[in-house]
PDB file of C-alpha atoms in Angstrom:
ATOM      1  CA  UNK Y   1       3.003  15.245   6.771  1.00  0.00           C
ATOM      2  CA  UNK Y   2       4.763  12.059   5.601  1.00  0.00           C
ATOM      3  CA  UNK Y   3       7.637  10.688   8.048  1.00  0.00           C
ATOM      4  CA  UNK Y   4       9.118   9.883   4.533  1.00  0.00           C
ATOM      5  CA  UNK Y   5       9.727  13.036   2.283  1.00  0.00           C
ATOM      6  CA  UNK Y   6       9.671  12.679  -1.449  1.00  0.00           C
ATOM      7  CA  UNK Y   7       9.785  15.367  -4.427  1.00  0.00           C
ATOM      8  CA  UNK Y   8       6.014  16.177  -5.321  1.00  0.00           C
ATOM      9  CA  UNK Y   9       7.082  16.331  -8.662  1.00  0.00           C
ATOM     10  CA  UNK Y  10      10.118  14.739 -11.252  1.00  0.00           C
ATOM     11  CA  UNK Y  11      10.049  14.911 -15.191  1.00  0.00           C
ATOM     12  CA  UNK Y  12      11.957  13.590 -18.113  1.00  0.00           C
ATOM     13  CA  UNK Y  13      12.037  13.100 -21.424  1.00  0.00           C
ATOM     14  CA  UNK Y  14      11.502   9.552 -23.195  1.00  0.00           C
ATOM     15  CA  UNK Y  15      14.550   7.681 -23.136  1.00  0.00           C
ATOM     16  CA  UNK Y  16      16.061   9.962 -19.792  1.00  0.00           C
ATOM     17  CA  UNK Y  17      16.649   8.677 -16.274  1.00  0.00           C
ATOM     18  CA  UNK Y  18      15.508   9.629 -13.560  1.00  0.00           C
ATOM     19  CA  UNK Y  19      15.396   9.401  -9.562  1.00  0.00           C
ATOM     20  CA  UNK Y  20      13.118   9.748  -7.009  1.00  0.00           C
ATOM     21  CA  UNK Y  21      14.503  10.246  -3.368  1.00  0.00           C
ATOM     22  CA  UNK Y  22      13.071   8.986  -0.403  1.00  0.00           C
ATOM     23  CA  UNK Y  23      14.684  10.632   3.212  1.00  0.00           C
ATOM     24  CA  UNK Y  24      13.457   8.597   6.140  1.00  0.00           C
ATOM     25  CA  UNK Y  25      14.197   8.696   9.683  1.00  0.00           C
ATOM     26  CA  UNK Y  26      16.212   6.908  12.380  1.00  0.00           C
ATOM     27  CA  UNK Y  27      12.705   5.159  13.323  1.00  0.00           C
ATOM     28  CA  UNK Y  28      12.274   3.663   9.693  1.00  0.00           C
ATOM     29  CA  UNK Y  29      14.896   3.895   7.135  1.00  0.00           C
ATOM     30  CA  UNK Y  30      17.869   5.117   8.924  1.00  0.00           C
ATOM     31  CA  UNK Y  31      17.002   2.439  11.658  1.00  0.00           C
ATOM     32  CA  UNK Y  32      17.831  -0.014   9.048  1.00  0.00           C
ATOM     33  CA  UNK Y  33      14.247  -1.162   7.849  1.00  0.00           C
ATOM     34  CA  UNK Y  34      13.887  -1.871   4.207  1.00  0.00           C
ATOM     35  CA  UNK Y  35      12.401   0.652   1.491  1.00  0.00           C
ATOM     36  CA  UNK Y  36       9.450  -0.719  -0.781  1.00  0.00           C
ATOM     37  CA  UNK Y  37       8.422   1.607  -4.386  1.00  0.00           C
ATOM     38  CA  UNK Y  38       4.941   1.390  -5.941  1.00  0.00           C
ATOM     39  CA  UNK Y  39       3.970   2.630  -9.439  1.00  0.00           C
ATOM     40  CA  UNK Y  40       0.302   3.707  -9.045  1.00  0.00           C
ATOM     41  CA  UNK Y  41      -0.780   4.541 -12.933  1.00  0.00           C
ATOM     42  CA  UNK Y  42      -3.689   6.483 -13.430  1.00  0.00           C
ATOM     43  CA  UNK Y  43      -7.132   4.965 -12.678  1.00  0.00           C
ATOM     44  CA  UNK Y  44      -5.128   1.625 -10.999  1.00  0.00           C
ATOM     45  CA  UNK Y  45      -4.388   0.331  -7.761  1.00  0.00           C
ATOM     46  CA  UNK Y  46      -0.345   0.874  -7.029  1.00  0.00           C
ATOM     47  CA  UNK Y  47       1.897  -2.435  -7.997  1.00  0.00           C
ATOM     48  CA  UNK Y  48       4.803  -3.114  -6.567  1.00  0.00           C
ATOM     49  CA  UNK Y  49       8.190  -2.490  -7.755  1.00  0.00           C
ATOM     50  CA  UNK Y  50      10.774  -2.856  -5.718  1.00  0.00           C
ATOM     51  CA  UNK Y  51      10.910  -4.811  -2.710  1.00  0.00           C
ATOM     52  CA  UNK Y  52      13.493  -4.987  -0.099  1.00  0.00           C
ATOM     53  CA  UNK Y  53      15.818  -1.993  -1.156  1.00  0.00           C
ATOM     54  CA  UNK Y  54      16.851  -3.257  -3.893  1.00  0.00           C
ATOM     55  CA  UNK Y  55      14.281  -6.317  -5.855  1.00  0.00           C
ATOM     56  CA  UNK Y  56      12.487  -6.440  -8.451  1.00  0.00           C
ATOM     57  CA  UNK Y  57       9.592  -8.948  -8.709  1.00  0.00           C
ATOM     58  CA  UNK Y  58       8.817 -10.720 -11.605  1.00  0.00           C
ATOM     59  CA  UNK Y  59       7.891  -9.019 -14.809  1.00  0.00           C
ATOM     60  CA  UNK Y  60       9.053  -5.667 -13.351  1.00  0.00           C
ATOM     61  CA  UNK Y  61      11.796  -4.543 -16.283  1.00  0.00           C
ATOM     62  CA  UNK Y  62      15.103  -4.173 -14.829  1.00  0.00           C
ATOM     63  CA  UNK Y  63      14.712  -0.225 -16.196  1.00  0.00           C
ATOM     64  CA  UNK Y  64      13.992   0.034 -12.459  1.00  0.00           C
ATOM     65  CA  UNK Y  65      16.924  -0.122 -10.378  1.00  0.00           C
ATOM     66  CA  UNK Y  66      16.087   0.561  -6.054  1.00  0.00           C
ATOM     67  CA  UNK Y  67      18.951   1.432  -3.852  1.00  0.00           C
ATOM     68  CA  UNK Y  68      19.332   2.638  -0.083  1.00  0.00           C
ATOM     69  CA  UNK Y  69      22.148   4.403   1.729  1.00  0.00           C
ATOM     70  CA  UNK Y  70      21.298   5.127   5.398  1.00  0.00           C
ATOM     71  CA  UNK Y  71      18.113   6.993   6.032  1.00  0.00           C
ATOM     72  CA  UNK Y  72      17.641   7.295   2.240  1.00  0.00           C
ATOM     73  CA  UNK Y  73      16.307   5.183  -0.391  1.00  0.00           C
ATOM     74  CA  UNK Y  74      15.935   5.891  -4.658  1.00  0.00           C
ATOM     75  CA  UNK Y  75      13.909   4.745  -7.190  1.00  0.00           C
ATOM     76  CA  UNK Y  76      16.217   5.171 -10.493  1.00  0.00           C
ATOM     77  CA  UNK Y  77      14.238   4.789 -13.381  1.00  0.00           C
ATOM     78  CA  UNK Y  78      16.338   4.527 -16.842  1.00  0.00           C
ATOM     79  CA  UNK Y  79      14.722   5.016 -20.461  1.00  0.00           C
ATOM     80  CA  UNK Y  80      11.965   6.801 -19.740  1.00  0.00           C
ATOM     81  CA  UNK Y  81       8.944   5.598 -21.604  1.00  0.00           C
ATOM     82  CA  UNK Y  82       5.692   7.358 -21.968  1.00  0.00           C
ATOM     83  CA  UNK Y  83       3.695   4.576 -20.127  1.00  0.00           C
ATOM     84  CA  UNK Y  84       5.858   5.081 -16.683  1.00  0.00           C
ATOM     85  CA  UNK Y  85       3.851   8.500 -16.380  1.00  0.00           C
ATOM     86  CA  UNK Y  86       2.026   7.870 -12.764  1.00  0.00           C
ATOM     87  CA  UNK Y  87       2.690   8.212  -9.330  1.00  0.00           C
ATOM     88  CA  UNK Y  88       5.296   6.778  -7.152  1.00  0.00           C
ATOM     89  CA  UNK Y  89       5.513   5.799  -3.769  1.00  0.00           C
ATOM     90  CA  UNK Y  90       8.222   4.836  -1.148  1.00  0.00           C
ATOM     91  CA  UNK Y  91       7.056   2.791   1.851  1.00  0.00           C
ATOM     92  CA  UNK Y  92       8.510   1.127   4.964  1.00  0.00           C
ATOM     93  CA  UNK Y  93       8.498  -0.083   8.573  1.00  0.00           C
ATOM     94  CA  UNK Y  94       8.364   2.457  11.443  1.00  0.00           C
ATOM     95  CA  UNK Y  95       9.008   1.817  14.911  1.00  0.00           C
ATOM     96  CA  UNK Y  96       8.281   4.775  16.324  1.00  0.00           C
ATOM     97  CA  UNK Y  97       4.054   4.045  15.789  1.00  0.00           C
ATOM     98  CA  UNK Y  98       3.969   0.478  16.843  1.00  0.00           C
ATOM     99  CA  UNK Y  99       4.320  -1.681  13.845  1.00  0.00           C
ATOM    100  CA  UNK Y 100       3.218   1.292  11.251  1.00  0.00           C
ATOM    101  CA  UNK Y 101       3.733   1.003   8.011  1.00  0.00           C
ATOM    102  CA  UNK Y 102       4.296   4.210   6.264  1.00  0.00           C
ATOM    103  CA  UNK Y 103       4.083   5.535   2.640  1.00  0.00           C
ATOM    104  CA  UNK Y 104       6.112   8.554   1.501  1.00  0.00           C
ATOM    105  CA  UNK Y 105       3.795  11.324   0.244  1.00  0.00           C
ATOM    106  CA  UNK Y 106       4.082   9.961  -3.538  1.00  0.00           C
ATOM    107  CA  UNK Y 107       5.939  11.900  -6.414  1.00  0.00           C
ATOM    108  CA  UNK Y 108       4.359  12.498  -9.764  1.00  0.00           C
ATOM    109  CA  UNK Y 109       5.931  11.320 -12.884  1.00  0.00           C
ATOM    110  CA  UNK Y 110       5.974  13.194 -16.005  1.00  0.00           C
ATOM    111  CA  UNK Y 111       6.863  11.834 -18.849  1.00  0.00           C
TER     112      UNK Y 111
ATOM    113  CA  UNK U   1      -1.645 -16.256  -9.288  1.00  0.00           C
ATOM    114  CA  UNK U   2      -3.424 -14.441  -6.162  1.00  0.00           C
ATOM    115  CA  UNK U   3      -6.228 -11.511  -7.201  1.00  0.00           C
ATOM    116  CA  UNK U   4      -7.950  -9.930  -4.749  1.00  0.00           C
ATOM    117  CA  UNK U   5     -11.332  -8.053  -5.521  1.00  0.00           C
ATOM    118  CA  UNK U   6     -12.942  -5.490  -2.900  1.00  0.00           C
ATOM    119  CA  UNK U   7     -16.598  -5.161  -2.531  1.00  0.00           C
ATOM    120  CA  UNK U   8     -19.094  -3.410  -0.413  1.00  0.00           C
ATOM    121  CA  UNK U   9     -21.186  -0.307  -0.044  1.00  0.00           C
ATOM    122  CA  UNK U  10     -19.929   2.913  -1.752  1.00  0.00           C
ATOM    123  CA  UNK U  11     -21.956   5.060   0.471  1.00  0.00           C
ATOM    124  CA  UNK U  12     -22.224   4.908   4.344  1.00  0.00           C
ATOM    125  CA  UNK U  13     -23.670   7.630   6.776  1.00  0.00           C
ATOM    126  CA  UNK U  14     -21.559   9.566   9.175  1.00  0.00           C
ATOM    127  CA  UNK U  15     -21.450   7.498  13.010  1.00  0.00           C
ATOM    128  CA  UNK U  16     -21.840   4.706  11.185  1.00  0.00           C
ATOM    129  CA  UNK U  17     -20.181   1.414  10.249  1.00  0.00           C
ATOM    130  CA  UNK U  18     -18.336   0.436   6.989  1.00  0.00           C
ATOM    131  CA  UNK U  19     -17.892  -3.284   6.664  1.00  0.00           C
ATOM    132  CA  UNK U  20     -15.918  -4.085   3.184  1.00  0.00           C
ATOM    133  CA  UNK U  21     -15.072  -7.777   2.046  1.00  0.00           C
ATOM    134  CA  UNK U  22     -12.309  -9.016  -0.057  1.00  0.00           C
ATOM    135  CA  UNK U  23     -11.902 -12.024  -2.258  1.00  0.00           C
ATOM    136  CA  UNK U  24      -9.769 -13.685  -2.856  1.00  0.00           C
ATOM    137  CA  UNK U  25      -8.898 -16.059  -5.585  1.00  0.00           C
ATOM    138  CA  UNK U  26      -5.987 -17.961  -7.302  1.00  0.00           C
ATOM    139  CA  UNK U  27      -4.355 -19.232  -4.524  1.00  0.00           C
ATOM    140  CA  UNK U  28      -5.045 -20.519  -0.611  1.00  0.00           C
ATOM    141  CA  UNK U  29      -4.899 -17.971   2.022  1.00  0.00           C
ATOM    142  CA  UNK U  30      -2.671 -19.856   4.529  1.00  0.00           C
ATOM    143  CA  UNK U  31       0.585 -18.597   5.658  1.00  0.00           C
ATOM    144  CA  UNK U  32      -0.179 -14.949   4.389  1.00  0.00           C
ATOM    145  CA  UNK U  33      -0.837 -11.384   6.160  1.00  0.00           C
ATOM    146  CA  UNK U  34      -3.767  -9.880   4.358  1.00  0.00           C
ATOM    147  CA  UNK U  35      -3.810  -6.604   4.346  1.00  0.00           C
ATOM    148  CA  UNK U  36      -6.658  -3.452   4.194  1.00  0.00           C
ATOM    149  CA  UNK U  37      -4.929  -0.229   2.837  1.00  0.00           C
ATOM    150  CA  UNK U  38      -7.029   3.079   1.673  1.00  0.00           C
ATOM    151  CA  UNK U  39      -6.039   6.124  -0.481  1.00  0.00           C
ATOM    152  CA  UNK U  40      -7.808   9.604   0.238  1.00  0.00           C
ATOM    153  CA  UNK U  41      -8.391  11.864  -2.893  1.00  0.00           C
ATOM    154  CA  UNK U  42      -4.919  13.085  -4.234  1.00  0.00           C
ATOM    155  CA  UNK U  43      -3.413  11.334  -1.237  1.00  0.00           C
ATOM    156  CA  UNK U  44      -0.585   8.451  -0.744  1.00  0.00           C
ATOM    157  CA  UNK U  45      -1.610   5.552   0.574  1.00  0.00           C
ATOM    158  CA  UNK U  46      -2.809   4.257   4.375  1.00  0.00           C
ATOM    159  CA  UNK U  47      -1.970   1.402   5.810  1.00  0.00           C
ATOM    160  CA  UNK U  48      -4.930   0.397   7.850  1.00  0.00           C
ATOM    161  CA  UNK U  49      -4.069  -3.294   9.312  1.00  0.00           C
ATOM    162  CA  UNK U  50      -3.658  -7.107   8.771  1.00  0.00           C
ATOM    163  CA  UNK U  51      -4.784  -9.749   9.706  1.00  0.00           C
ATOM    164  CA  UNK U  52      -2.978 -12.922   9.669  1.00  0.00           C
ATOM    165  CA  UNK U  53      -4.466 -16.354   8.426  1.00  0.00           C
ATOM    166  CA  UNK U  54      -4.858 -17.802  11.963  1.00  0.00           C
ATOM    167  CA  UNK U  55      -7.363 -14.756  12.864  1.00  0.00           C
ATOM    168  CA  UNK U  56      -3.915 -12.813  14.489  1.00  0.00           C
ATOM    169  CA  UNK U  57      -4.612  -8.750  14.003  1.00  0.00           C
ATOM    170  CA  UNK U  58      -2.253  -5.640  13.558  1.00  0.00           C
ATOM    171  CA  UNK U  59      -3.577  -2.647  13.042  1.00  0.00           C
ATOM    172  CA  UNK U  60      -2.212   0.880  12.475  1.00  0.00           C
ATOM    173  CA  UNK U  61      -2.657   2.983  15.748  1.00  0.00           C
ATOM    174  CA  UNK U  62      -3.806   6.228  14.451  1.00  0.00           C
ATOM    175  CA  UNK U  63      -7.218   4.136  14.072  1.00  0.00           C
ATOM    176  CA  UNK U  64      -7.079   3.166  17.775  1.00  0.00           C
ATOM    177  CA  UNK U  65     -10.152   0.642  18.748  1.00  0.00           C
ATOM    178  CA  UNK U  66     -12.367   1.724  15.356  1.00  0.00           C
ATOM    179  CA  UNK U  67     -10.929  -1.246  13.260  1.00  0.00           C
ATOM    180  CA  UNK U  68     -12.124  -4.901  12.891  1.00  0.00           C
ATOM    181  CA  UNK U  69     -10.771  -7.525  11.098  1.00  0.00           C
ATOM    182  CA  UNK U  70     -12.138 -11.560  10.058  1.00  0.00           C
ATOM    183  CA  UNK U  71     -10.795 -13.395   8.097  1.00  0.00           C
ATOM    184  CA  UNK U  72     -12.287 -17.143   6.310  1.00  0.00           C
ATOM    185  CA  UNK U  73      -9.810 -18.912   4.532  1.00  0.00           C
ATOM    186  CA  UNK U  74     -12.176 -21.620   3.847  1.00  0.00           C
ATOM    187  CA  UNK U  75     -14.598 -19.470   1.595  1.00  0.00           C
ATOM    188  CA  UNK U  76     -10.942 -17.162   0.468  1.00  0.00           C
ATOM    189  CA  UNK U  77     -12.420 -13.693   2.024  1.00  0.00           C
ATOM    190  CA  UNK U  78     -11.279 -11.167   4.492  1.00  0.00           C
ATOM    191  CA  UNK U  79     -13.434  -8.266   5.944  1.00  0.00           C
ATOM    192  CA  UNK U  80     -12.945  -5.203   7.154  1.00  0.00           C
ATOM    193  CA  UNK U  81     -14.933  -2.836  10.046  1.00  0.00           C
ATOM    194  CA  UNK U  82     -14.496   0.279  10.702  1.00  0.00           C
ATOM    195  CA  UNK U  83     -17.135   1.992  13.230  1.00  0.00           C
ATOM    196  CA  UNK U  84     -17.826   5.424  14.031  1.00  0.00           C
ATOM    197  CA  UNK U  85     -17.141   6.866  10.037  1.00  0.00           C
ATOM    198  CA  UNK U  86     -16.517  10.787   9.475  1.00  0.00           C
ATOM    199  CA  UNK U  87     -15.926  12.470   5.961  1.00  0.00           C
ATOM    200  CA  UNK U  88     -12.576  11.898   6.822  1.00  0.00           C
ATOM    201  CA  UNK U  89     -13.038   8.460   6.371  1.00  0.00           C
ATOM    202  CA  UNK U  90     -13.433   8.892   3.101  1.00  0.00           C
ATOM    203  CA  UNK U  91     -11.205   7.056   0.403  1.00  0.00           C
ATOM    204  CA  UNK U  92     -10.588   4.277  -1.989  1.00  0.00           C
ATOM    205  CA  UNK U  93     -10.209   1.177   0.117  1.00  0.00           C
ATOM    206  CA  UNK U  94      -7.882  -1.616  -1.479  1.00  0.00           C
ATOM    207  CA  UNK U  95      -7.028  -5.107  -0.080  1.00  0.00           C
ATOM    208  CA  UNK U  96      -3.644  -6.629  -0.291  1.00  0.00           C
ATOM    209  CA  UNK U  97      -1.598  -9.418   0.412  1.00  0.00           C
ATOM    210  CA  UNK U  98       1.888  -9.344   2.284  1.00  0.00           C
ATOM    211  CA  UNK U  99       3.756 -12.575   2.369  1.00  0.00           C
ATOM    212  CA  UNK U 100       6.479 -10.718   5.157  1.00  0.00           C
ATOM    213  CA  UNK U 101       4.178  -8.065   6.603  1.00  0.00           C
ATOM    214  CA  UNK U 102       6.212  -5.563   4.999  1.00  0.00           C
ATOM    215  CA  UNK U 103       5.115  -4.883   1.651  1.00  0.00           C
ATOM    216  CA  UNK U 104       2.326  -5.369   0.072  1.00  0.00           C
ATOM    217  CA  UNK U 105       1.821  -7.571  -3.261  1.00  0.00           C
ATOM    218  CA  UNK U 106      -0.896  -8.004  -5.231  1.00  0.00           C
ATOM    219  CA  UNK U 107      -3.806  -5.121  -4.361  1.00  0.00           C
ATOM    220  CA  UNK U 108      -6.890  -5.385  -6.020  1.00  0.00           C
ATOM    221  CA  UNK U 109      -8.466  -2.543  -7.472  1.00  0.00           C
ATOM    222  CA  UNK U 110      -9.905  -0.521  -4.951  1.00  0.00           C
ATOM    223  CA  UNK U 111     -13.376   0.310  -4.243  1.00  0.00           C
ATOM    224  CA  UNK U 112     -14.578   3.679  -3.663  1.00  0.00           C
ATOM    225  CA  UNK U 113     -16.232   4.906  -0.058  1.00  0.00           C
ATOM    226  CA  UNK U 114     -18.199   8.041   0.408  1.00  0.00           C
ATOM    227  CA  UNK U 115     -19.019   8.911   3.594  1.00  0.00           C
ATOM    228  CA  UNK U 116     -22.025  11.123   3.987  1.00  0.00           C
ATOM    229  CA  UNK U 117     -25.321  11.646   4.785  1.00  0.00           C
TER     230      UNK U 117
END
């Protein structure tokens, strides 16, 4: 079991928005440790989205927006197209394992 | 801009060891954490260590003492060992690079591991 709980599952239709939750603990998250999001499409390796609560690197569309409020972080993900379909993943430091770095369980994306 | 590409054996026998490589290309490795990371079937993803350009090591501690890193920045690769295998062992393996040891940017694209006799 994930020390950082995400919905298995969201849907939308094309053109929607939509957000995917990510509820840490006070050893990651609520401790004040930044939340990361990676699109993993099917058949790829995941890419990074969102970096540092809230950045986008380059050539990520700002359709993706990443915020964080205390031991929670979302993944906000405006016009839905039919290529965001994939899994997504929250990730981030935990103290509690020595220097871990943990992944949420991933939610599913259907478009 | 940095790739990385995995490579090594997609089959390896329980109680044994799997040794992966990654190479890198498009940039130097110095000043980087480069990172090992694997994905079971249907699974999220694992973080299973770094290792630092100077040869420094971090490695999650659910693996304990099973986990080696090298790293050559003069040839651009990074290896991975990881003794004593079990089925559980089994995943896709990617490499990664973390410029904060936080997150990880670029992977490459995974190679597949199958552990059984």
């Amino acid at each position: 079991q994930s020390v950082l709980t995400q919905p298995p599952s969201v849907s939308g239709a094309p053109g929607q928005t939509v957000t995917i939750s990510c509820t840490g603990h006070d050893s990651n998250l609520g401790a004040g440790f930044a939340a990361h999001w990676y699109q993993q499409l099917p058949g790829t390796a995941p890419r990074l989205l969102i970096y540092g609560n809230r950045n986008r690197p380059s050539g990520v569309p700002d359709r993706f927006i990443g915020s964080k409020s205390g031991a929670s972080a979302s993944l906000t993900i405006i016009g839905l197209q039919a290529g965001d379909e994939g899994d997504y993943y929250c990730q981030a430091f935990d103290n509690s394992l020595t220097g871990s770095r943990i992944f949420g369980g991933g939610t599913k994306l259907t478009v | 801009q940095v790739q990385l590409r995995e490579s090594g054996p997609g089959l390896v026998r329980p109680s044994e060891t799997l040794s992966l490589k990654c190479t890198v290309s498009g940039g130097a490795m110095s000043s980087d954490y480069w990172a090992w990371l694997r994905q079971p079937p249907g699974k999220a993803p694992e973080w299973i260590g770094f290792i630092y350009y100077n040869g420094i090591t971090n490695f999650n501690p659910s693996l304990g003492s099973r986990v080696a890193m090298s790293v050559d920045t003069s040839k651009n690769h990074f290896s991975l060992q990881l003794t004593s295998v079990t089925a559980a062992d089994t995943a896709l393996y990617f490499c990664a690079r973390s410029t904060t040891g936080t997150y990880f940017d670029p992977w490459g694209p995974g190679t597949p591991v199958t552990v059984s006799s």
